[in-house]
């Protein structure tokens, strides 16, 4: 009789704890380790699909704008800023008590051509470009002063081989455009954190170049708080070892690490970068999971998520934030990049806005640490 009562109590306790586990969010489970977030689009901020909007408010401790704070959307013409979307997004994060990050101030993509050209369509002089950068950065950072925790000041300035990307910024100003951007951002808000952000940070030559940049910026007296590793990943690359090596190098450089745009594409890829102008032709072979994902492939994806998340947890003392690039598979950018019209499954919520089973495993891992 006694044993029976005790075992029923045990079952009840177990059931209760399974229940609270199921209720836990990723944001709650990772508290004290790092912020856990998602990129957010304007439909979500505007509540077009209220389930998505609620999920974002509930599951995450931090958000970032998927597009609306980038140079082109926020500053489409020299004398015109578009504040509506960014204002709403920042207010949405504040309402949900989430940390808001700014993405991004200076980037070669999603930036108006006007930024680099004069009235005749010719490249502007170094002085003019520098002044346009100053105005842009000062105005945008100034507007959200005290409301945004940190900014991706410069995005994607390096090629994978560690050389500087031959962007208009680089062509007109040389590598100093990076230093100017950090200086202008710091002047606009001395309390805001400043980040350098890039993809394929796991590639040794690129990582070394970024470490070199961190040292140069520090030597020039600039503030730099963290390096953002976009972490757009594939099934086989980057390896866990390469990812860990990049963490060790960044840690040794004396900066924090942010995982800023995490996703793991389940599809075959013709290209392992994230330069958004890359584009390849559609074929059925490159889009193999329109109906369903074979179990063995799903298991492999789950393992990859858990291996990477385990590594993030292992380095939680230097990793301040992990942000997934998008809430659901449905609205995910990888359905159209680098090939348009495919069906990818790269993030943590499925096409019915359901948490994937791997999320419960992630929560267990985070709580065990
Ligand atoms: C992507 C967005 O997700 C898309 O909606 C948009 O069409 C293109 O840009 N690196 C970055 C992000 O820093 O800003 C990019 O976001 C993905 C690659």
Tab-separated table of C-alpha atoms and ligand atoms in Angstrom:
chain	number	residue	atom	x	y	z
A	1	UNK	CA	0.000	0.000	0.000
A	2	UNK	CA	2.769	2.384	1.113
A	3	UNK	CA	4.786	1.628	-2.000
A	4	UNK	CA	1.745	2.245	-4.129
A	5	UNK	CA	1.156	5.692	-2.575
A	6	UNK	CA	4.823	6.636	-2.900
A	7	UNK	CA	4.955	5.510	-6.519
A	8	UNK	CA	1.791	7.438	-7.391
A	9	UNK	CA	3.316	10.533	-5.756
A	10	UNK	CA	6.492	9.986	-7.797
A	11	UNK	CA	4.452	9.709	-10.982
A	12	UNK	CA	2.599	12.922	-10.109
A	13	UNK	CA	5.833	14.787	-9.384
A	14	UNK	CA	7.344	13.486	-12.610
A	15	UNK	CA	4.292	14.500	-14.600
A	16	UNK	CA	4.334	17.953	-13.036
A	17	UNK	CA	7.992	18.445	-13.891
A	18	UNK	CA	7.507	17.227	-17.459
A	19	UNK	CA	4.657	19.708	-17.686
A	20	UNK	CA	6.709	22.684	-16.452
A	21	UNK	CA	9.476	21.639	-18.818
A	22	UNK	CA	7.072	21.736	-21.729
A	23	UNK	CA	5.950	25.191	-20.579
A	24	UNK	CA	9.472	26.579	-20.368
A	25	UNK	CA	10.537	28.821	-23.197
A	26	UNK	CA	13.962	28.960	-24.785
A	27	UNK	CA	14.328	32.454	-23.394
A	28	UNK	CA	13.646	31.234	-19.859
A	29	UNK	CA	15.842	28.154	-20.151
A	30	UNK	CA	18.847	30.174	-21.313
A	31	UNK	CA	18.494	32.994	-18.734
A	32	UNK	CA	21.777	33.672	-16.996
A	33	UNK	CA	23.658	32.090	-19.925
A	34	UNK	CA	22.846	34.258	-22.930
A	35	UNK	CA	19.981	36.177	-24.452
A	36	UNK	CA	17.995	34.028	-26.871
A	37	UNK	CA	16.248	35.750	-29.747
A	38	UNK	CA	14.755	35.828	-33.188
A	39	UNK	CA	14.757	38.120	-36.197
A	40	UNK	CA	11.360	39.738	-36.658
A	41	UNK	CA	9.577	40.964	-39.799
A	42	UNK	CA	6.947	43.713	-39.983
A	43	UNK	CA	3.974	41.373	-40.474
A	44	UNK	CA	4.905	39.881	-37.137
A	45	UNK	CA	5.253	43.269	-35.456
A	46	UNK	CA	1.910	44.315	-36.957
A	47	UNK	CA	0.157	41.165	-35.730
A	48	UNK	CA	-0.898	39.968	-39.207
A	49	UNK	CA	-0.724	36.413	-37.880
A	50	UNK	CA	-1.372	36.842	-34.146
A	51	UNK	CA	-0.028	33.363	-33.302
A	52	UNK	CA	3.404	34.312	-34.644
A	53	UNK	CA	3.320	37.639	-32.838
A	54	UNK	CA	2.448	35.960	-29.532
A	55	UNK	CA	5.130	33.324	-29.965
A	56	UNK	CA	7.772	35.986	-30.494
A	57	UNK	CA	6.626	37.860	-27.399
A	58	UNK	CA	6.614	34.696	-25.299
A	59	UNK	CA	9.576	32.604	-26.398
A	60	UNK	CA	12.424	35.065	-26.738
A	61	UNK	CA	14.358	37.489	-24.546
A	62	UNK	CA	15.670	39.552	-27.464
A	63	UNK	CA	14.676	40.596	-30.986
A	64	UNK	CA	16.315	42.120	-34.036
A	65	UNK	CA	14.765	43.613	-37.162
A	66	UNK	CA	15.047	41.261	-40.140
A	67	UNK	CA	15.055	44.215	-42.563
A	68	UNK	CA	13.569	47.516	-41.443
A	69	UNK	CA	16.641	49.047	-39.787
A	70	UNK	CA	18.981	48.386	-42.717
A	71	UNK	CA	20.317	51.398	-44.661
A	72	UNK	CA	17.949	51.211	-47.667
A	73	UNK	CA	14.647	50.733	-45.799
A	74	UNK	CA	15.420	53.280	-43.083
A	75	UNK	CA	17.220	55.899	-45.242
A	76	UNK	CA	15.968	55.469	-48.829
A	77	UNK	CA	17.028	58.931	-50.029
A	78	UNK	CA	19.589	61.415	-48.839
A	79	UNK	CA	17.077	63.681	-47.132
A	80	UNK	CA	14.430	61.137	-46.207
A	81	UNK	CA	14.269	58.664	-43.355
A	82	UNK	CA	11.522	56.051	-42.924
A	83	UNK	CA	11.032	55.680	-39.203
A	84	UNK	CA	7.606	54.035	-39.060
A	85	UNK	CA	8.628	50.382	-39.123
A	86	UNK	CA	11.725	50.682	-36.971
A	87	UNK	CA	9.830	52.773	-34.390
A	88	UNK	CA	7.131	50.100	-34.195
A	89	UNK	CA	9.655	47.304	-33.918
A	90	UNK	CA	11.546	48.964	-31.079
A	91	UNK	CA	8.277	49.703	-29.252
A	92	UNK	CA	7.178	46.064	-29.766
A	93	UNK	CA	10.379	44.817	-28.112
A	94	UNK	CA	9.973	47.257	-25.227
A	95	UNK	CA	6.362	46.211	-24.688
A	96	UNK	CA	7.505	42.589	-24.443
A	97	UNK	CA	10.448	43.498	-22.176
A	98	UNK	CA	12.869	42.228	-24.792
A	99	UNK	CA	16.356	43.499	-25.509
A	100	UNK	CA	16.418	45.129	-28.951
A	101	UNK	CA	19.504	45.000	-31.188
A	102	UNK	CA	20.095	47.293	-34.149
A	103	UNK	CA	20.924	45.647	-37.497
A	104	UNK	CA	22.780	47.217	-39.316
A	105	UNK	CA	24.407	50.600	-39.932
A	106	UNK	CA	26.956	50.105	-42.722
A	107	UNK	CA	26.569	47.270	-45.242
A	108	UNK	CA	27.230	46.874	-48.970
A	109	UNK	CA	23.787	45.250	-49.480
A	110	UNK	CA	20.331	46.766	-48.986
A	111	UNK	CA	21.679	50.298	-49.274
A	112	UNK	CA	20.464	52.991	-51.669
A	113	UNK	CA	22.711	53.752	-54.643
A	114	UNK	CA	22.370	57.425	-53.730
A	115	UNK	CA	24.698	56.812	-50.791
A	116	UNK	CA	27.704	56.513	-53.111
A	117	UNK	CA	26.794	58.706	-56.075
A	118	UNK	CA	26.556	62.374	-56.946
A	119	UNK	CA	23.934	64.121	-59.097
A	120	UNK	CA	25.659	62.849	-62.279
A	121	UNK	CA	25.668	59.263	-61.038
A	122	UNK	CA	29.434	59.348	-60.419
A	123	UNK	CA	31.117	58.052	-57.259
A	124	UNK	CA	31.283	60.712	-54.556
A	125	UNK	CA	34.590	61.835	-53.057
A	126	UNK	CA	35.942	60.223	-49.867
A	127	UNK	CA	34.939	63.337	-47.893
A	128	UNK	CA	31.355	63.242	-49.129
A	129	UNK	CA	30.955	59.528	-48.410
A	130	UNK	CA	32.442	59.948	-44.945
A	131	UNK	CA	30.025	62.798	-44.232
A	132	UNK	CA	27.061	60.726	-45.478
A	133	UNK	CA	28.128	57.880	-43.197
A	134	UNK	CA	28.377	60.317	-40.301
A	135	UNK	CA	24.931	61.726	-40.916
A	136	UNK	CA	23.342	58.313	-41.384
A	137	UNK	CA	24.925	56.776	-38.302
A	138	UNK	CA	24.411	59.810	-36.092
A	139	UNK	CA	20.748	60.099	-37.036
A	140	UNK	CA	19.843	56.424	-36.745
A	141	UNK	CA	21.817	55.656	-33.582
A	142	UNK	CA	20.690	58.958	-32.057
A	143	UNK	CA	17.020	58.201	-32.631
A	144	UNK	CA	17.142	54.936	-30.654
A	145	UNK	CA	19.624	56.090	-28.012
A	146	UNK	CA	19.018	54.264	-24.744
A	147	UNK	CA	16.477	51.907	-26.339
A	148	UNK	CA	18.749	49.635	-28.389
A	149	UNK	CA	21.406	47.620	-26.543
A	150	UNK	CA	23.900	47.452	-29.386
A	151	UNK	CA	24.410	47.942	-33.114
A	152	UNK	CA	25.882	45.829	-35.885
A	153	UNK	CA	27.998	48.799	-36.932
A	154	UNK	CA	29.599	47.194	-39.974
A	155	UNK	CA	28.260	44.075	-41.685
A	156	UNK	CA	30.272	41.771	-43.985
A	157	UNK	CA	33.407	43.815	-44.735
A	158	UNK	CA	35.551	40.753	-45.481
A	159	UNK	CA	35.681	38.068	-48.143
A	160	UNK	CA	36.080	34.471	-47.010
A	161	UNK	CA	39.811	34.549	-47.837
A	162	UNK	CA	40.318	37.382	-45.350
A	163	UNK	CA	40.770	40.207	-47.859
A	164	UNK	CA	38.595	43.294	-47.664
A	165	UNK	CA	35.394	43.074	-49.705
A	166	UNK	CA	35.656	45.389	-52.690
A	167	UNK	CA	32.523	47.306	-51.711
A	168	UNK	CA	31.805	50.928	-52.598
A	169	UNK	CA	32.757	51.869	-49.039
A	170	UNK	CA	36.132	50.174	-49.504
A	171	UNK	CA	36.667	51.523	-53.010
A	172	UNK	CA	36.026	55.111	-51.971
A	173	UNK	CA	37.387	55.227	-48.410
A	174	UNK	CA	39.697	52.221	-48.093
A	175	UNK	CA	39.625	50.091	-44.968
A	176	UNK	CA	39.279	53.162	-42.725
A	177	UNK	CA	35.555	53.248	-43.440
A	178	UNK	CA	35.204	50.640	-40.689
A	179	UNK	CA	37.015	52.765	-38.122
A	180	UNK	CA	34.964	55.838	-39.059
A	181	UNK	CA	31.726	53.884	-38.638
A	182	UNK	CA	32.680	52.760	-35.135
A	183	UNK	CA	33.737	56.282	-34.173
A	184	UNK	CA	30.520	57.878	-35.443
A	185	UNK	CA	28.371	55.269	-33.676
A	186	UNK	CA	30.192	55.788	-30.396
A	187	UNK	CA	29.891	59.560	-30.665
A	188	UNK	CA	26.152	59.232	-31.277
A	189	UNK	CA	25.570	57.069	-28.188
A	190	UNK	CA	28.545	56.507	-25.871
A	191	UNK	CA	26.612	53.849	-23.945
A	192	UNK	CA	25.535	51.659	-26.844
A	193	UNK	CA	27.395	48.414	-27.558
A	194	UNK	CA	29.144	48.181	-30.917
A	195	UNK	CA	29.563	45.016	-32.982
A	196	UNK	CA	31.286	43.852	-36.148
A	197	UNK	CA	29.084	41.224	-37.871
A	198	UNK	CA	29.878	38.722	-40.650
A	199	UNK	CA	29.094	35.288	-42.104
A	200	UNK	CA	31.481	32.312	-42.355
A	201	UNK	CA	33.375	33.561	-39.313
A	202	UNK	CA	34.320	29.876	-38.893
A	203	UNK	CA	36.531	30.078	-42.011
A	204	UNK	CA	40.070	30.407	-40.603
A	205	UNK	CA	41.326	33.166	-42.941
A	206	UNK	CA	38.189	35.230	-42.376
A	207	UNK	CA	38.281	34.730	-38.623
A	208	UNK	CA	41.927	35.807	-38.525
A	209	UNK	CA	41.083	38.922	-40.534
A	210	UNK	CA	38.284	39.773	-38.090
A	211	UNK	CA	40.611	39.266	-35.125
A	212	UNK	CA	43.084	41.596	-36.875
A	213	UNK	CA	40.343	44.182	-37.280
A	214	UNK	CA	39.381	43.949	-33.599
A	215	UNK	CA	43.007	44.603	-32.646
A	216	UNK	CA	43.296	47.523	-35.074
A	217	UNK	CA	40.094	49.113	-33.814
A	218	UNK	CA	41.177	48.748	-30.217
A	219	UNK	CA	44.635	50.153	-31.018
A	220	UNK	CA	42.929	53.160	-32.635
A	221	UNK	CA	40.982	53.720	-29.406
A	222	UNK	CA	37.626	52.588	-30.814
A	223	UNK	CA	34.966	50.833	-28.794
A	224	UNK	CA	34.114	47.313	-30.006
A	225	UNK	CA	32.168	45.059	-27.671
A	226	UNK	CA	31.563	41.934	-29.698
A	227	UNK	CA	31.909	40.125	-32.976
A	228	UNK	CA	28.661	38.807	-34.395
A	229	UNK	CA	28.915	35.457	-36.107
A	230	UNK	CA	25.907	35.194	-38.406
A	231	UNK	CA	26.063	31.369	-38.258
A	232	UNK	CA	24.074	30.630	-41.419
A	233	UNK	CA	24.915	26.934	-41.425
A	234	UNK	CA	24.506	23.857	-43.597
A	235	UNK	CA	24.251	20.149	-42.825
A	236	UNK	CA	28.011	19.564	-43.130
A	237	UNK	CA	29.565	22.974	-42.807
A	238	UNK	CA	30.917	24.562	-40.798
A	239	UNK	CA	32.239	21.723	-38.672
A	240	UNK	CA	31.877	21.806	-34.919
A	241	UNK	CA	35.670	21.977	-34.643
A	242	UNK	CA	35.960	24.990	-36.951
A	243	UNK	CA	33.179	26.716	-35.031
A	244	UNK	CA	34.892	26.074	-31.705
A	245	UNK	CA	38.229	27.290	-33.074
A	246	UNK	CA	36.601	30.555	-34.143
A	247	UNK	CA	35.170	30.990	-30.631
A	248	UNK	CA	38.604	30.416	-29.103
A	249	UNK	CA	40.217	32.990	-31.395
A	250	UNK	CA	37.567	35.626	-30.721
A	251	UNK	CA	37.685	35.008	-27.004
A	252	UNK	CA	41.471	35.462	-27.063
A	253	UNK	CA	40.982	38.753	-28.937
A	254	UNK	CA	39.112	40.060	-25.883
A	255	UNK	CA	35.665	40.555	-27.400
A	256	UNK	CA	32.323	38.961	-26.651
A	257	UNK	CA	30.722	36.699	-29.236
A	258	UNK	CA	27.173	36.978	-30.539
A	259	UNK	CA	25.477	34.313	-32.641
A	260	UNK	CA	23.445	36.772	-34.658
A	261	UNK	CA	21.598	35.002	-37.494
A	262	UNK	CA	21.548	31.296	-36.695
A	263	UNK	CA	19.888	28.885	-39.093
A	264	UNK	CA	20.777	25.435	-40.436
A	265	UNK	CA	19.609	24.819	-43.985
A	266	UNK	CA	18.551	21.207	-44.536
A	267	UNK	CA	18.844	21.559	-48.327
A	268	UNK	CA	21.781	20.874	-50.633
A	269	UNK	CA	23.613	24.104	-51.350
A	270	UNK	CA	25.498	25.397	-54.371
A	271	UNK	CA	27.069	28.115	-52.190
A	272	UNK	CA	28.074	28.252	-48.551
A	273	UNK	CA	28.193	32.011	-48.065
A	274	UNK	CA	25.464	34.464	-47.155
A	275	UNK	CA	26.107	37.359	-49.530
A	276	UNK	CA	22.492	38.106	-50.396
A	277	UNK	CA	23.245	38.947	-54.021
A	278	UNK	CA	24.252	35.307	-54.711
A	279	UNK	CA	21.657	33.557	-56.847
A	280	UNK	CA	21.486	30.126	-58.482
A	281	UNK	CA	19.066	28.433	-60.837
A	282	UNK	CA	16.240	26.291	-59.440
A	283	UNK	CA	16.230	22.544	-60.053
A	284	UNK	CA	14.197	19.744	-58.467
A	285	UNK	CA	17.355	17.987	-57.263
A	286	UNK	CA	18.208	21.061	-55.213
A	287	UNK	CA	14.733	21.035	-53.628
A	288	UNK	CA	14.339	17.435	-52.446
A	289	UNK	CA	11.988	17.771	-49.453
A	290	UNK	CA	8.849	19.382	-50.869
A	291	UNK	CA	6.617	16.625	-49.502
A	292	UNK	CA	8.464	15.489	-46.392
A	293	UNK	CA	11.874	15.115	-44.831
A	294	UNK	CA	13.157	11.527	-44.579
A	295	UNK	CA	13.537	10.520	-40.938
A	296	UNK	CA	17.299	9.932	-41.209
A	297	UNK	CA	17.795	13.474	-42.559
A	298	UNK	CA	15.578	14.980	-39.855
A	299	UNK	CA	17.592	13.127	-37.202
A	300	UNK	CA	20.803	14.423	-38.713
A	301	UNK	CA	19.446	18.020	-38.646
A	302	UNK	CA	18.322	17.601	-35.019
A	303	UNK	CA	21.755	16.354	-34.029
A	304	UNK	CA	23.386	19.297	-35.766
A	305	UNK	CA	21.152	21.749	-33.905
A	306	UNK	CA	21.952	20.096	-30.580
A	307	UNK	CA	25.693	19.820	-31.266
A	308	UNK	CA	25.881	23.527	-32.130
A	309	UNK	CA	23.636	24.587	-29.272
A	310	UNK	CA	25.777	22.482	-26.910
A	311	UNK	CA	28.830	24.369	-28.140
A	312	UNK	CA	27.082	27.717	-27.589
A	313	UNK	CA	26.285	26.619	-24.026
A	314	UNK	CA	29.873	25.499	-23.455
A	315	UNK	CA	31.045	29.012	-24.385
A	316	UNK	CA	28.226	30.837	-22.630
A	317	UNK	CA	30.671	32.927	-20.632
A	318	UNK	CA	31.777	34.698	-23.817
A	319	UNK	CA	28.582	34.350	-25.842
A	320	UNK	CA	26.174	37.145	-24.880
A	321	UNK	CA	23.366	36.344	-27.308
A	322	UNK	CA	22.072	33.659	-29.662
A	323	UNK	CA	19.569	34.892	-32.255
A	324	UNK	CA	17.799	32.601	-34.727
A	325	UNK	CA	17.235	34.179	-38.162
A	326	UNK	CA	13.457	34.006	-38.328
A	327	UNK	CA	10.674	32.424	-36.319
A	328	UNK	CA	9.263	29.738	-38.620
A	329	UNK	CA	10.261	27.675	-41.644
A	330	UNK	CA	7.312	29.165	-43.459
A	331	UNK	CA	8.460	32.763	-43.671
A	332	UNK	CA	12.146	31.936	-43.710
A	333	UNK	CA	14.502	33.769	-46.066
A	334	UNK	CA	16.251	30.493	-47.009
A	335	UNK	CA	13.188	29.403	-49.003
A	336	UNK	CA	14.426	31.994	-51.511
A	337	UNK	CA	18.188	32.052	-50.943
A	338	UNK	CA	20.437	31.250	-52.727
A	339	UNK	CA	17.805	29.635	-54.992
A	340	UNK	CA	14.280	31.058	-55.258
A	341	UNK	CA	11.193	28.999	-54.507
A	342	UNK	CA	12.558	26.060	-52.489
A	343	UNK	CA	11.195	24.522	-49.314
A	344	UNK	CA	13.716	24.685	-46.497
A	345	UNK	CA	13.351	23.785	-42.823
A	346	UNK	CA	16.132	25.787	-41.149
A	347	UNK	CA	14.715	27.145	-37.869
A	348	UNK	CA	13.053	26.073	-34.624
A	349	UNK	CA	9.317	26.475	-35.380
A	350	UNK	CA	7.590	24.589	-38.198
A	351	UNK	CA	5.148	25.732	-40.870
A	352	UNK	CA	2.239	25.359	-38.440
A	353	UNK	CA	3.921	27.601	-35.883
A	354	UNK	CA	4.680	24.579	-33.710
A	355	UNK	CA	7.886	24.201	-31.774
A	356	UNK	CA	9.970	21.450	-33.312
A	357	UNK	CA	10.640	18.529	-30.943
A	358	UNK	CA	14.331	19.466	-30.851
A	359	UNK	CA	13.414	22.594	-28.863
A	360	UNK	CA	12.499	20.502	-25.815
A	361	UNK	CA	15.899	18.805	-26.088
A	362	UNK	CA	17.582	22.212	-26.259
A	363	UNK	CA	15.730	23.340	-23.155
A	364	UNK	CA	16.794	20.220	-21.269
A	365	UNK	CA	20.405	20.830	-22.308
A	366	UNK	CA	20.306	24.456	-21.222
A	367	UNK	CA	18.847	23.554	-17.853
A	368	UNK	CA	21.415	20.847	-17.200
A	369	UNK	CA	24.352	23.235	-17.706
B	1	LIG	C1	18.139	38.862	-45.256
B	1	LIG	C2	16.642	38.877	-44.898
B	1	LIG	O1	16.362	37.762	-44.108
B	1	LIG	C3	15.793	38.876	-46.143
B	1	LIG	O2	14.429	39.056	-45.815
B	1	LIG	C4	16.251	39.971	-47.111
B	1	LIG	O3	15.519	39.862	-48.320
B	1	LIG	C5	17.719	39.879	-47.395
B	1	LIG	O4	18.448	39.895	-46.180
B	1	LIG	N1	23.010	38.477	-43.709
B	1	LIG	C6	22.436	39.516	-43.034
B	1	LIG	C7	20.953	39.659	-43.025
B	1	LIG	O5	23.149	40.262	-42.344
B	1	LIG	O6	20.562	40.994	-42.938
B	1	LIG	C8	20.319	39.015	-44.237
B	1	LIG	O7	18.894	39.067	-44.083
B	1	LIG	C9	20.810	37.588	-44.382
B	1	LIG	C10	22.299	37.541	-44.570
